[in-house]
CSV table of C-alpha atoms and ligand atoms in Angstrom, one decimal:
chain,number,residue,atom,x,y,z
L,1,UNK,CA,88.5,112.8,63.3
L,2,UNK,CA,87.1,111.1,60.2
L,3,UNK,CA,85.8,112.9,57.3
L,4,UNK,CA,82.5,113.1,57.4
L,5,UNK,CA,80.1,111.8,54.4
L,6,UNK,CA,77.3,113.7,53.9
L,7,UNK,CA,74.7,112.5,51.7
L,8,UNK,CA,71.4,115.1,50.4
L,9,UNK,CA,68.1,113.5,49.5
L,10,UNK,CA,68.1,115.6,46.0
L,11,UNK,CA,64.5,114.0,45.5
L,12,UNK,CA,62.3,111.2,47.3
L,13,UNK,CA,59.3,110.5,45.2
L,14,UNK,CA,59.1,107.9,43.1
L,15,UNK,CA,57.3,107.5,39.0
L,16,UNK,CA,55.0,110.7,39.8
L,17,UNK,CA,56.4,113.7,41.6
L,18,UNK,CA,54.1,115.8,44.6
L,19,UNK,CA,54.3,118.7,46.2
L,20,UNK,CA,56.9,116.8,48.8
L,21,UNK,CA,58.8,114.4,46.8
L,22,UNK,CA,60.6,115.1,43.5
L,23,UNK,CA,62.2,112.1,41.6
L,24,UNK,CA,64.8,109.8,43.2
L,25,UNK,CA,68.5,111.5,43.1
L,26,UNK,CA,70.8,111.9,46.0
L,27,UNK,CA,73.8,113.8,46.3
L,28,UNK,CA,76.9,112.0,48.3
L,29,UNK,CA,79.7,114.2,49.4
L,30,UNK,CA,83.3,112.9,50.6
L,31,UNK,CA,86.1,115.3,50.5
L,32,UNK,CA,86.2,116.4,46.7
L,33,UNK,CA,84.2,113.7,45.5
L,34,UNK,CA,80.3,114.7,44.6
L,35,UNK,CA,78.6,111.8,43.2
L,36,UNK,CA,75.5,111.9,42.4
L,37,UNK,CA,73.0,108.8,42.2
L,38,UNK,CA,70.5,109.1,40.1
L,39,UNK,CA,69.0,111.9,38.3
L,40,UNK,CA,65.5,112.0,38.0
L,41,UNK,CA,63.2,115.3,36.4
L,42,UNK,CA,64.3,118.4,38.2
L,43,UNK,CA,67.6,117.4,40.0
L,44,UNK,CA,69.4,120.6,39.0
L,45,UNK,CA,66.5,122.7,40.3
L,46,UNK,CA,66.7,120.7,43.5
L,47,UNK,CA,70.1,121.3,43.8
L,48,UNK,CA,69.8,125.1,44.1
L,49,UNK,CA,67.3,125.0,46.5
L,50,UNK,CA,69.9,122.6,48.9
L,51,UNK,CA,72.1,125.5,48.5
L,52,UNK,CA,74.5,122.7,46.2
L,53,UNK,CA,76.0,123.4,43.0
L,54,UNK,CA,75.4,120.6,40.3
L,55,UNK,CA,79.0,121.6,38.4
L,56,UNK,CA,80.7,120.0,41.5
L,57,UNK,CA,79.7,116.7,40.7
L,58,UNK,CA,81.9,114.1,39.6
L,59,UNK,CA,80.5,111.1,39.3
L,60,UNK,CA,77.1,110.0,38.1
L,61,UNK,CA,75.9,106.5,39.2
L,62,UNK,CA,72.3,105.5,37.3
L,63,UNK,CA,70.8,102.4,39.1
L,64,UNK,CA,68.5,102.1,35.8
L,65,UNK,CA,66.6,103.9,32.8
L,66,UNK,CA,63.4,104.4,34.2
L,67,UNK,CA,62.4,107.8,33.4
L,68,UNK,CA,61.8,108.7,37.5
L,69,UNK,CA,65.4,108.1,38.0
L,70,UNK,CA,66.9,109.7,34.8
L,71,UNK,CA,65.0,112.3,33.5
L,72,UNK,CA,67.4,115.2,34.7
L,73,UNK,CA,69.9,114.3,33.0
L,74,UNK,CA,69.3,115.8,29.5
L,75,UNK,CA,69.2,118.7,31.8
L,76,UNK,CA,72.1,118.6,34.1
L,77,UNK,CA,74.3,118.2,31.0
L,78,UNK,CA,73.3,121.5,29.2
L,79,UNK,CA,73.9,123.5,32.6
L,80,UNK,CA,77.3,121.6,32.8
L,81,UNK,CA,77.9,122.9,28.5
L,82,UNK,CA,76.9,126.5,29.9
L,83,UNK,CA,79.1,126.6,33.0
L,84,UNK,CA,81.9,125.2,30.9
L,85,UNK,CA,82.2,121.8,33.0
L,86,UNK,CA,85.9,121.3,32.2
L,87,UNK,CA,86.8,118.2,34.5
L,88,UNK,CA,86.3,114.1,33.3
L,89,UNK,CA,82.5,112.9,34.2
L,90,UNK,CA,82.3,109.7,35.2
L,91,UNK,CA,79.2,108.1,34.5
L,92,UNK,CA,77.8,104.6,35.5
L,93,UNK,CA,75.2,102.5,35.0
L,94,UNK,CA,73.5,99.2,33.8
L,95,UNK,CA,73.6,97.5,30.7
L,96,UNK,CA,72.5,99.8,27.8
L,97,UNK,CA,74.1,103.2,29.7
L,98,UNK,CA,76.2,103.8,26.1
L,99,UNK,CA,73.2,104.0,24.0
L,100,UNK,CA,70.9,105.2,26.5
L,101,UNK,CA,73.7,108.3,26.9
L,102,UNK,CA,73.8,108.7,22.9
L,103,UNK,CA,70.4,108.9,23.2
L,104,UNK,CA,70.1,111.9,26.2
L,105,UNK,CA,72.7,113.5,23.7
L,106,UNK,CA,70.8,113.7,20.9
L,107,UNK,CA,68.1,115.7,23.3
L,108,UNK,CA,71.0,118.2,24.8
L,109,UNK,CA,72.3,118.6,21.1
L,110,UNK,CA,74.9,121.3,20.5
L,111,UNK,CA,78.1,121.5,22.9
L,112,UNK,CA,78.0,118.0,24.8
L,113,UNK,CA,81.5,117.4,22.3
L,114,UNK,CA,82.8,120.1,25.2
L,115,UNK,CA,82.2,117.5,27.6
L,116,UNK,CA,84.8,115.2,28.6
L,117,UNK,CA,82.4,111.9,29.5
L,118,UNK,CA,83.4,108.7,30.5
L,119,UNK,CA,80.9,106.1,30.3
L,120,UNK,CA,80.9,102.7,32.1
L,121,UNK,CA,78.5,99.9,32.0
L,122,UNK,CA,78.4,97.7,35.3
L,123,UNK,CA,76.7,94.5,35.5
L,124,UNK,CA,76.9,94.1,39.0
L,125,UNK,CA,78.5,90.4,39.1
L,126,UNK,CA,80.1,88.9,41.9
L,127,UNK,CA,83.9,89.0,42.4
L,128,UNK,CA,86.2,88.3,45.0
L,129,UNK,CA,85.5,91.1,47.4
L,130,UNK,CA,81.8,90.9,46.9
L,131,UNK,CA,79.8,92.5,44.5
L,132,UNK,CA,81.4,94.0,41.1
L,133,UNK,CA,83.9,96.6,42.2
L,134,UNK,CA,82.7,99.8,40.0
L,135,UNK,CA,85.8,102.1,41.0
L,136,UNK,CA,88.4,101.9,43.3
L,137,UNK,CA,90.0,105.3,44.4
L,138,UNK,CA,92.2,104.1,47.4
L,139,UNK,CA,90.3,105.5,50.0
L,140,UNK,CA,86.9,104.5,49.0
L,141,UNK,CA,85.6,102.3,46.0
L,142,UNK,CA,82.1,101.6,44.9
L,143,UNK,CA,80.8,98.2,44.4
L,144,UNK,CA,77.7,97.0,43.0
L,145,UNK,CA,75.1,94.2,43.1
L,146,UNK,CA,72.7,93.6,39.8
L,147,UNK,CA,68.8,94.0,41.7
L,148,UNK,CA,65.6,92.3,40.3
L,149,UNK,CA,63.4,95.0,38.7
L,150,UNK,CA,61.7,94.6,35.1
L,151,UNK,CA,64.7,96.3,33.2
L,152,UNK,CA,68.3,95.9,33.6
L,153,UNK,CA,69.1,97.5,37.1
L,154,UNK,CA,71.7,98.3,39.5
L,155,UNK,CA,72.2,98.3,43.5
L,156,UNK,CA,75.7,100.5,44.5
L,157,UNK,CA,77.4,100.6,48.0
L,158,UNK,CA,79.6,103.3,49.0
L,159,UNK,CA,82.8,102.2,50.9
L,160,UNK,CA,85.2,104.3,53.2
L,161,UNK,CA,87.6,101.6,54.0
L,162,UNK,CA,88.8,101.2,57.2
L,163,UNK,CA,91.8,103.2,58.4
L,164,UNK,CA,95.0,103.6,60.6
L,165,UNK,CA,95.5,107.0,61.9
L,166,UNK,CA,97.4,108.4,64.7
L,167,UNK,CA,96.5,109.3,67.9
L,168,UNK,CA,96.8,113.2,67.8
L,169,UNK,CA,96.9,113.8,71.7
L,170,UNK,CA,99.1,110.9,72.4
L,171,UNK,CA,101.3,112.4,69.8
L,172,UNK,CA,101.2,116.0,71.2
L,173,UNK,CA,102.6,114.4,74.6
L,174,UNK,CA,105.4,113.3,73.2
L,175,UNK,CA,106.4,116.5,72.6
L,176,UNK,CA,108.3,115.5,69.2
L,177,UNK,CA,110.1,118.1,66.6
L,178,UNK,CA,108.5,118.0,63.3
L,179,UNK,CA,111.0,115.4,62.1
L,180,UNK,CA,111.2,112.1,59.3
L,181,UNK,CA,111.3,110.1,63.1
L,182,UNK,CA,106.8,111.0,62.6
L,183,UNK,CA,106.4,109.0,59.2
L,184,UNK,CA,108.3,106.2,60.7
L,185,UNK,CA,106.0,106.7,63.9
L,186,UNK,CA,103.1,107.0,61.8
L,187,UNK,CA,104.1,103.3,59.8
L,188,UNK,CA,104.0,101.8,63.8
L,189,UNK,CA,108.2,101.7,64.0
L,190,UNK,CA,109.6,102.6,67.3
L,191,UNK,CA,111.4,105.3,67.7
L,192,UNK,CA,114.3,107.2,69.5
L,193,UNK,CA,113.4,110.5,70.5
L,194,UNK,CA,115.2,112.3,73.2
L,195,UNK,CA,116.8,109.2,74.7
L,196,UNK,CA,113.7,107.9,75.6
L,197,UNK,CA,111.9,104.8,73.0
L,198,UNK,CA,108.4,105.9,71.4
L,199,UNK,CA,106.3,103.1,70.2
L,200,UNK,CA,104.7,103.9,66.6
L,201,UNK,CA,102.0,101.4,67.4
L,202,UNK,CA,100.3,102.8,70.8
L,203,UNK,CA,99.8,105.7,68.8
L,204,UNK,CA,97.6,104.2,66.0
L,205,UNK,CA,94.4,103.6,66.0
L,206,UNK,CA,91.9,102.0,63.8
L,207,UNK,CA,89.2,104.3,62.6
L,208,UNK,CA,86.4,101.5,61.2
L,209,UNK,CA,85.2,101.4,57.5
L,210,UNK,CA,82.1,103.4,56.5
L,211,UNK,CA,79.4,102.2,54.3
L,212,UNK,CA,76.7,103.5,52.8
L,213,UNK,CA,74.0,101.2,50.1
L,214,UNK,CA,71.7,102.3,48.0
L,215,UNK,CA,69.1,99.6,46.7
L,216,UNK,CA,66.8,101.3,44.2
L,217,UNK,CA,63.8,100.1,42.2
L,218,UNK,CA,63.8,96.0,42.6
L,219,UNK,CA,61.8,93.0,43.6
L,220,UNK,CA,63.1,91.3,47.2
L,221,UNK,CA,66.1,89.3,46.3
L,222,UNK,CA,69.5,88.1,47.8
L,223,UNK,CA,71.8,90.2,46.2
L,224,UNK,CA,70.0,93.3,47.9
L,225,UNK,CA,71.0,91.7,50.9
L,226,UNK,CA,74.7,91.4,50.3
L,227,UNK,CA,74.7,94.5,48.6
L,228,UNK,CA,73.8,96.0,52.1
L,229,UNK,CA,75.5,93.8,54.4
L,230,UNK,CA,76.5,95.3,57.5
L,231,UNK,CA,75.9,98.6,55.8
L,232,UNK,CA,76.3,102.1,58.4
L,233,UNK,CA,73.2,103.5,56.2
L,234,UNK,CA,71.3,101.9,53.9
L,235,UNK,CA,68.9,103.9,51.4
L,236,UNK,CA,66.6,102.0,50.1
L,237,UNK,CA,62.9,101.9,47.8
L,238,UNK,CA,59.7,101.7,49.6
L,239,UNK,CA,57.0,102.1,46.8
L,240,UNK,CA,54.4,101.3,48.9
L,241,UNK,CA,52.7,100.1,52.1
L,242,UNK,CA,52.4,96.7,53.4
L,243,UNK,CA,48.8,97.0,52.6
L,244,UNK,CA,49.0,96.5,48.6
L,245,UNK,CA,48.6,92.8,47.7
L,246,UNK,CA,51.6,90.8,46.6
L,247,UNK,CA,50.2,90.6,43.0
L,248,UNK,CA,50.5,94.1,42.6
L,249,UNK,CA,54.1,94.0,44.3
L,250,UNK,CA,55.2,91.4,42.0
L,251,UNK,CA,54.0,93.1,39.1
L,252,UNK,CA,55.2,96.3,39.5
L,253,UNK,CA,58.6,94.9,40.5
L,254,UNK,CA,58.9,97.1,43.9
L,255,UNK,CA,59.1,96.9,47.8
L,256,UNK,CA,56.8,97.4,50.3
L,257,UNK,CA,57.7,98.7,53.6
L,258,UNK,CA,58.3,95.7,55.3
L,259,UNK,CA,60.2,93.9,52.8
L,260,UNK,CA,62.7,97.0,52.9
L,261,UNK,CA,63.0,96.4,56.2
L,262,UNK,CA,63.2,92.9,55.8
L,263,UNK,CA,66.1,93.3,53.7
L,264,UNK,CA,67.8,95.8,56.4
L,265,UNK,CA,67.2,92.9,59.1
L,266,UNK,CA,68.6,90.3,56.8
L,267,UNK,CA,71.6,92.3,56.2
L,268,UNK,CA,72.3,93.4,59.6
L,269,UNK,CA,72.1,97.3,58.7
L,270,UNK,CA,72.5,99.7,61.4
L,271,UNK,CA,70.4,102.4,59.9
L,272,UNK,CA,67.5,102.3,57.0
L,273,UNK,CA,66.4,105.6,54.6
L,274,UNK,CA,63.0,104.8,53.1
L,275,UNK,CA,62.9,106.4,49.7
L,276,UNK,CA,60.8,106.6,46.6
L,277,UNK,CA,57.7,106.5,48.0
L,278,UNK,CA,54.4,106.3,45.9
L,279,UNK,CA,52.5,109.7,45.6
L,280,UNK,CA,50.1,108.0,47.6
L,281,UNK,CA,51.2,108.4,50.7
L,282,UNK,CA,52.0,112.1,50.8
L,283,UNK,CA,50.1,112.9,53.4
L,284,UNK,CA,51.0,109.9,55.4
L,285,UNK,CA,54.5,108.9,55.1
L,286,UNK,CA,54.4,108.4,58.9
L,287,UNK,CA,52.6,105.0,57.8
L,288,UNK,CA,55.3,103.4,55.9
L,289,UNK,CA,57.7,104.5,58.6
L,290,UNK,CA,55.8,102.4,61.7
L,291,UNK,CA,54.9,99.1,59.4
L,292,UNK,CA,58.9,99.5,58.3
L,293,UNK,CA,59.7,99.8,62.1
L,294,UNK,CA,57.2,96.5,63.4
L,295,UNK,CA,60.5,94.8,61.6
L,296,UNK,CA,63.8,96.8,61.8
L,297,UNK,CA,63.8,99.8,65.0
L,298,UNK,CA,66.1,102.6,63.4
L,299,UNK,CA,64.3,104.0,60.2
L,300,UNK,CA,63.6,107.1,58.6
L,301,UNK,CA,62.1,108.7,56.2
L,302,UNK,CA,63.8,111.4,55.0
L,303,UNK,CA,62.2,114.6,53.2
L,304,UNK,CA,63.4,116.3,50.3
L,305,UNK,CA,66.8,118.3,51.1
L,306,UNK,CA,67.2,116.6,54.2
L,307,UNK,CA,70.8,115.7,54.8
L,308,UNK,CA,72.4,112.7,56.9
L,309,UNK,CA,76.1,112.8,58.3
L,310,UNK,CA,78.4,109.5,58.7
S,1,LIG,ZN1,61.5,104.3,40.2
S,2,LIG,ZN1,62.0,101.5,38.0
C-alpha cells in the first residue's frame, strides 16, 4: 500500500477573509514531512481548529509576498520561539524571500535567533527534468514553475516518484525464512529457496508516481500548464467567475473559473481544487464550480479544513 498524502485546505479565501474562507495556506502531509504552502493571516489558528499542530511543519513553500498569502507568518514563527521549535525550517519562496524574511523578523523580534531557518529563493526556471527542482529528498522532490502575477511569483508541484515494491501476498506464498535471499528478491534477482527457483521480478510491482500542483495567484500562462502536467491533483486560484470582464482579469492579474479549468484541460489533470475564491461568491461557490465544470468534469471546491487523500 502507498503512503497516503493528505493535504488540508488551512484557508480558501483569497485578499479579504469571510466567514467561510480564511487566507490561502494548505497543509501537505507525507510520512514525516509537513509542508506547509502558504501562510496567509490566521493559519496557526486554522491549524487548531483542523485538529493539526503548526510545530510539525517542516517546510514552508511561499508562492509570493502578497499579504493574503503571508500574513501568518510573523505569527507562526513566535508560536514556533514559544514551543521551542528545535528542528531546521526550510523556507522557500520567490525572489526577495531573504529580505522579505528579515523583514517578518523584525515584526516577531526577540527569540527568532532560537530558530534554526534556512531560507531559499527559487526562480522557477526550466531545467532538465522540467521546472526548477526546489528539493530533492529521494522519495519525493518539489519542483517549480515561475507564474505570471504582478509581483515575483511561484507555482510548486509535489512529486512522489514512482516506485518498485514487492508483492506482499506473492511473497507470503513463497513461504520464505526471513533471510539476506529477500533483499536480493526485493532487487528482482532469482533466487534458490528450498530447491525450488523464485523469480525476484514477478514479485515487483510498480506503484505509479503521485503528483500534486499548486498554481497560486497568476495570469493564464504556459508554465502553469507544465507546472501541472499530468498532475493527480491540481490546486489551483479561481478569483473569480467567468462573468468579470477580461479587463478586470488582466488587471488584477488572476483566473477565472474557466481559465482554471482551462489550464487543468490543457495539462491533462485528473482532478482540479478551486481555491482563493473572491469574498464575492460566499454564498455561491456552487457557481464557480459548474462554469469550472462546462470545461474540465472532476472539480471541487473545497471548504476550509476539508482534507483530500492521494
Ligand atoms: Zn492572493
Ligand atoms: Zn497575489
Amino acid at each position: 500500500m502507498a503512503e497516503r498524502i493528505e493535504l488540508t485546505f488551512l484557508g480558501t479565501g483569497s485578499a479579504i477573509p469571510t466567514v467561510r474562507r480564511n487566507h490561502m495556506a494548505m497543509l501537505l502531509k507525507y510520512k514525516a514531512e509537513n509542508i506547509l504552502v502558504d501562510c496567509g493571516e490566521g493559519t496557526q489558528r486554522q491549524f487548531r481548529k483542523a485538529g493539526l499542530n503548526p510545530c510539525k511543519v517542516t517546510k514552508i513553500l511561499i508562492t509570493h509576498w502578497h499579504g493574503d498569502h503571508v500574513f501568518g507568518l510573523p505569527g507562526i514563527l513566535q508560536t514556533l520561539i514559544l514551543n521551542g521549535y528545535n528542528r531546521k525550517l526550510e523556507i522557500y519562496g520567490p525572489r526577495g524571500t531573504k529580505e522579505w524574511i528579515r523583514k517578518y523578523f523584525d515584526v516577531v523580534g526577540r527569540g527568532v535567533e532560537k530558530l534554526d531557518i534556512q531560507i531559499k529563493e527559487v526562480r522557477g526556471r526550466k531545467s532538465e527534468r522540467g521546472g526548477e527542482i526546489v528539493f530533492d529528498e529521494g522519495e519525493y522532490f518539489v519542483e517549480a514553475y515561475e507564474m505570471d502575477h504582478d509581483c515575483p511569483a511561484i507555482g510548486y508541484s509535489f512529486v512522489v516518484k514512482e516506485k518498485k515494491r514487492m508483492d506482499v501476498e506473492k511473497l507470503k506464498a513463497l513461504n520464505i525464512p526471513n533471510s539476506p535471499l529477500m533483499a536480493r528478491l526485493a532487487k528482482g534477482e532469482t533466487v534458490e529457496i528450498n530447491g525450488k527457483r523464485a523469480d525476484g521480478k514477478k514479485l515487483l510491482y510498480v506503484e505509479d508516481a503521485r503528483k500534486i500542483s499548486f498554481v497560486m495567484d497568476t495570469r493564464v500562462c504556459d508554465n502553469a500548464v507544465e507546472l501541472s502536467r499530468n498532475a493527480d491533483l491540481l490546486v489551483i486560484e479561481s478569483t473569480y467567475s467567468k462573468q468579470e470582464s477580461e479587463e478586470l482579469l488582466e488587471k488584477r492579474a488572476h483566473l477565472s473559473s474557466v481559465e482554471a479549468a482551462g489550464i487543468a484541460k490543457k495539462a491533462k489533470a485528473t482532478a482540479l481544487a478551486l481555491v482563493h475564491l473572491s469574498q464575492r461568491y460566499e454564498g455561491i461557490p456552487k457557481v464557480i464550480r459548474d462554469e469550472a465544470r462546462g470545461v474540465f468534469e472532476n472539480v471541487v471546491v473545497p471548504e476550509d479544513l476539508e482534507s483530500i487523500e492521494l
